[in-house]
Short mmCIF file of C-alpha atoms in Angstrom, two decimals:
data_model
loop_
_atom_site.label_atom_id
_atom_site.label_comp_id
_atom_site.label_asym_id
_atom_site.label_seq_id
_atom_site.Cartn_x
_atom_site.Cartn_y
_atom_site.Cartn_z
CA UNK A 67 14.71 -24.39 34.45
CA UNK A 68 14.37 -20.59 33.92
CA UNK A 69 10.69 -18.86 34.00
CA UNK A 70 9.44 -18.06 32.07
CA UNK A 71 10.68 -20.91 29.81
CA UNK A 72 7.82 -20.73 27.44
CA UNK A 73 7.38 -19.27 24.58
CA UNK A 74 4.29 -16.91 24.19
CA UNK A 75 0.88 -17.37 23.73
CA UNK A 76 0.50 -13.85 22.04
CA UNK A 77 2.87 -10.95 21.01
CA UNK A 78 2.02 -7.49 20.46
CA UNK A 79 4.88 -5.92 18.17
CA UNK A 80 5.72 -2.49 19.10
CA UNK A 81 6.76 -0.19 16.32
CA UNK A 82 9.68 2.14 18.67
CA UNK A 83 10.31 5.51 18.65
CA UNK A 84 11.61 7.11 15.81
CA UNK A 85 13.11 9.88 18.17
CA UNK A 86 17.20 10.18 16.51
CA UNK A 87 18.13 10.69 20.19
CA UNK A 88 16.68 7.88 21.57
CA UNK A 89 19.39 4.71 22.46
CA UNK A 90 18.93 1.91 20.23
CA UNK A 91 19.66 -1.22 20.86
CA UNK A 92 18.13 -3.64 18.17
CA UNK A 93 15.09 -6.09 19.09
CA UNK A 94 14.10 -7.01 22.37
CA UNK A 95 11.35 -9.44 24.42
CA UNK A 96 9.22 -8.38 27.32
CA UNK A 97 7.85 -11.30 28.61
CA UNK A 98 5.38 -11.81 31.35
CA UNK A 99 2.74 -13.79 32.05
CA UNK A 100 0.68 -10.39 32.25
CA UNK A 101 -2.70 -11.45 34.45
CA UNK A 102 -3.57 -8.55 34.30
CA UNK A 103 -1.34 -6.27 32.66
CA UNK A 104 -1.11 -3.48 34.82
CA UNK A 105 0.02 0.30 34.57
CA UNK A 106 3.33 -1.17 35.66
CA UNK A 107 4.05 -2.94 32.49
CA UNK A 108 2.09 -0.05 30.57
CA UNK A 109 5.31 2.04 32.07
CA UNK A 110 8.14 -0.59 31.37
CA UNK A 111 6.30 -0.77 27.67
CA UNK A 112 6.89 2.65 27.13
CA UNK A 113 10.36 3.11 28.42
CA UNK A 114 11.44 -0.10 26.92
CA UNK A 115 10.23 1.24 23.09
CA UNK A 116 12.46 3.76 23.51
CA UNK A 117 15.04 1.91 23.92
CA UNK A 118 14.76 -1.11 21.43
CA UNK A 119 13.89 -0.64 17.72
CA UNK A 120 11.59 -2.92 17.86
CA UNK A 121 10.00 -4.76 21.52
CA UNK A 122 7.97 -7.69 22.03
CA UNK A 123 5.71 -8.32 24.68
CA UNK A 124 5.17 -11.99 25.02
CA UNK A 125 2.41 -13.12 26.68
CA UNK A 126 3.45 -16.24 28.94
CA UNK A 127 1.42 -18.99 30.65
CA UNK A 128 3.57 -19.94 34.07
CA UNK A 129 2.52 -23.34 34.91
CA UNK A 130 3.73 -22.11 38.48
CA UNK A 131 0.49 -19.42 38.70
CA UNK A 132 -3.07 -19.94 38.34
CA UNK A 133 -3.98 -17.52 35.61
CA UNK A 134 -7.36 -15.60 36.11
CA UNK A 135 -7.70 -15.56 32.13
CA UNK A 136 -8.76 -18.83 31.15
CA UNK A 137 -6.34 -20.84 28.73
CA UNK A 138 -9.40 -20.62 25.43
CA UNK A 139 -8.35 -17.07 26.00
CA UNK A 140 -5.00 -17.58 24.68
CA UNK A 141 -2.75 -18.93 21.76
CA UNK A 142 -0.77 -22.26 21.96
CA UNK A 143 2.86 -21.37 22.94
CA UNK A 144 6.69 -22.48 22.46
CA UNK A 145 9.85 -22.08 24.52
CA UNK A 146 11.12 -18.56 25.28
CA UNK A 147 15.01 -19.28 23.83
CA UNK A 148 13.76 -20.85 20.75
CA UNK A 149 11.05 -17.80 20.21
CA UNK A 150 14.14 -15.14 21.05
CA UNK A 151 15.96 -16.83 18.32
CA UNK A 152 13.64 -16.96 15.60
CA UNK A 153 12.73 -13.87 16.57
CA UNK A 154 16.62 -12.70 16.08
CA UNK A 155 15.86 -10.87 19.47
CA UNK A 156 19.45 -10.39 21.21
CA UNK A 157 17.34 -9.03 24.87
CA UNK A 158 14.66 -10.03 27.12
CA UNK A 159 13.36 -7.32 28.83
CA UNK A 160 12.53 -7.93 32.79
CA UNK A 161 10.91 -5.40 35.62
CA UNK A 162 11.95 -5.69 38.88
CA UNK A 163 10.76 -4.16 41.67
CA UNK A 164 12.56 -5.32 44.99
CA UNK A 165 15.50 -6.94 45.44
CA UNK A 166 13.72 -10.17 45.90
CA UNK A 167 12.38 -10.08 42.32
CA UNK A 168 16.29 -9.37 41.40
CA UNK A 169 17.06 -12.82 42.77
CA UNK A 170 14.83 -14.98 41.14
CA UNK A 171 15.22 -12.83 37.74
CA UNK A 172 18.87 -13.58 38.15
CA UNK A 173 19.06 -16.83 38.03
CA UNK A 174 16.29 -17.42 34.95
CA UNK A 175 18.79 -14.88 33.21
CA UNK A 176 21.90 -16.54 33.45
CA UNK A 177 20.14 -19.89 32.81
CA UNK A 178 18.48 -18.55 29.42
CA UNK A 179 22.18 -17.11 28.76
CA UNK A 180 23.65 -20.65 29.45
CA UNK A 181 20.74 -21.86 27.21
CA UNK A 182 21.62 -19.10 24.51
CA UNK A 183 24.83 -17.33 24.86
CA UNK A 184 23.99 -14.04 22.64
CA UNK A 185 20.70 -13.58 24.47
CA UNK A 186 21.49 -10.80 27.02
CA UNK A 187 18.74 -9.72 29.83
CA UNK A 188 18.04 -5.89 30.49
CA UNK A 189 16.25 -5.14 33.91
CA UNK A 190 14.60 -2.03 34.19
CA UNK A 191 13.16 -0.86 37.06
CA UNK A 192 9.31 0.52 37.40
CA UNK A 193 8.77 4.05 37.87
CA UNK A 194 8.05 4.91 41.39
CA UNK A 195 4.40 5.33 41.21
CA UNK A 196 4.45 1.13 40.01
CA UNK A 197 7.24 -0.12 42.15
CA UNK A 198 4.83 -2.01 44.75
CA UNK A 199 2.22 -2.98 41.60
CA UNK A 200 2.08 -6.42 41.02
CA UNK A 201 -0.63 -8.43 38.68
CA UNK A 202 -1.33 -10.68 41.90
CA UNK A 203 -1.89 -7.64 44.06
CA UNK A 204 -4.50 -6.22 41.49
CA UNK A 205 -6.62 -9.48 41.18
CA UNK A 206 -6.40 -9.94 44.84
CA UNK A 207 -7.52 -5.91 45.29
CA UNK A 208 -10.54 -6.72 42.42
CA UNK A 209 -11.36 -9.83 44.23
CA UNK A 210 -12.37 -8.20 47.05
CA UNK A 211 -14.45 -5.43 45.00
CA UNK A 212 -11.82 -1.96 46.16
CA UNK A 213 -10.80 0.70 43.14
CA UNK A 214 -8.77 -0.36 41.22
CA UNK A 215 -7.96 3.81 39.74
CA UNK A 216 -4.06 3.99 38.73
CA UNK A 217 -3.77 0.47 38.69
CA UNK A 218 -4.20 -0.65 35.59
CA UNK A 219 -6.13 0.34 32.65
CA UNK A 220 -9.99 1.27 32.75
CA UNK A 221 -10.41 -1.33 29.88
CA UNK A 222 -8.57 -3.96 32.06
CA UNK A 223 -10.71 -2.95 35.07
CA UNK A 224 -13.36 -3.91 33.13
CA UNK A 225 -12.00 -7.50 32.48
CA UNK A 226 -11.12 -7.67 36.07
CA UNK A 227 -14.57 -7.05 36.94
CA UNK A 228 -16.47 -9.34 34.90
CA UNK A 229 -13.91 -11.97 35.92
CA UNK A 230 -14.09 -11.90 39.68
CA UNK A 231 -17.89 -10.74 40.24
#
């Protein structure tokens, strides 16, 4: 079974770039679980609405990871394939930053392809300031009370704070 193979909990539309020399490429889904969202994904988000007219980050619960955000904090969900569909979304969006992420990525690709056949998976890699940044890293980092500056968002920090204190 490919995970994510939920649908989200939340999506936050992003309205691309209007730039005329920007590569389009119709609608696309970034989804992640996102606990916390970190300047990583605030990079892929950016790069990735340049690329998509329109790009969807999905907000996933992954019954694999205990989430620091509480489940009252988000929405009910569905499956991922079925919410690309409706969604007429013809990409999932996916970060990877070694080659071990490649390998599980891989395989959750080519199952949701098997699952959906016009559903294609772009990976993008983070820029090189993000490429060791994982969410587990940063609630591990604010669980033990160090800065959390370039990390992720002062707003987030915030969050992180109030969680884990």
């Amino acid at each position: 079974m490919p995970v994510p193979q939920t649908a989200p909990e939340l999506e936050y539309r992003i309205g691309c770039s209007t730039d005329t020399h920007a590569m389009k490429t119709s609608i696309a889904i970034y989804p992640g679980s996102f606990d916390p969202v970190t300047n990583g994904h605030l990079d892929l988000i950016g790069r990735g609405e340049k690329m998509f007219d329109l790009l969807i980050v999905a907000v996933l619960r992954n019954t694999e990871k205990q989430p620091l955000f509480t489940v009252p904090e988000r929405v009910e969900m569905l499956r991922l394939v079925d919410y690309a569909r409706k969604r007429h979304a013809g990409v999932i969006l996916r970060g990877i930053r070694a080659v071990s992420d490649y390998e599980y990525e891989l395989q959750m690709a080519l199952m949701n392809r098997k699952l959906e056949s016009r559903l294609e998976t772009v990976f993008m890699l983070p820029g090189e300031p993000y490429s060791y940044l994982s969410s587990k890293l940063v609630r591990e980092i604010a669980q033990h009370g160090a800065p959390l500056t370039d990390l992720v968002p002062p707003v987030v920090e915030q969050r992180l704070r109030a969680k884990v204190l």
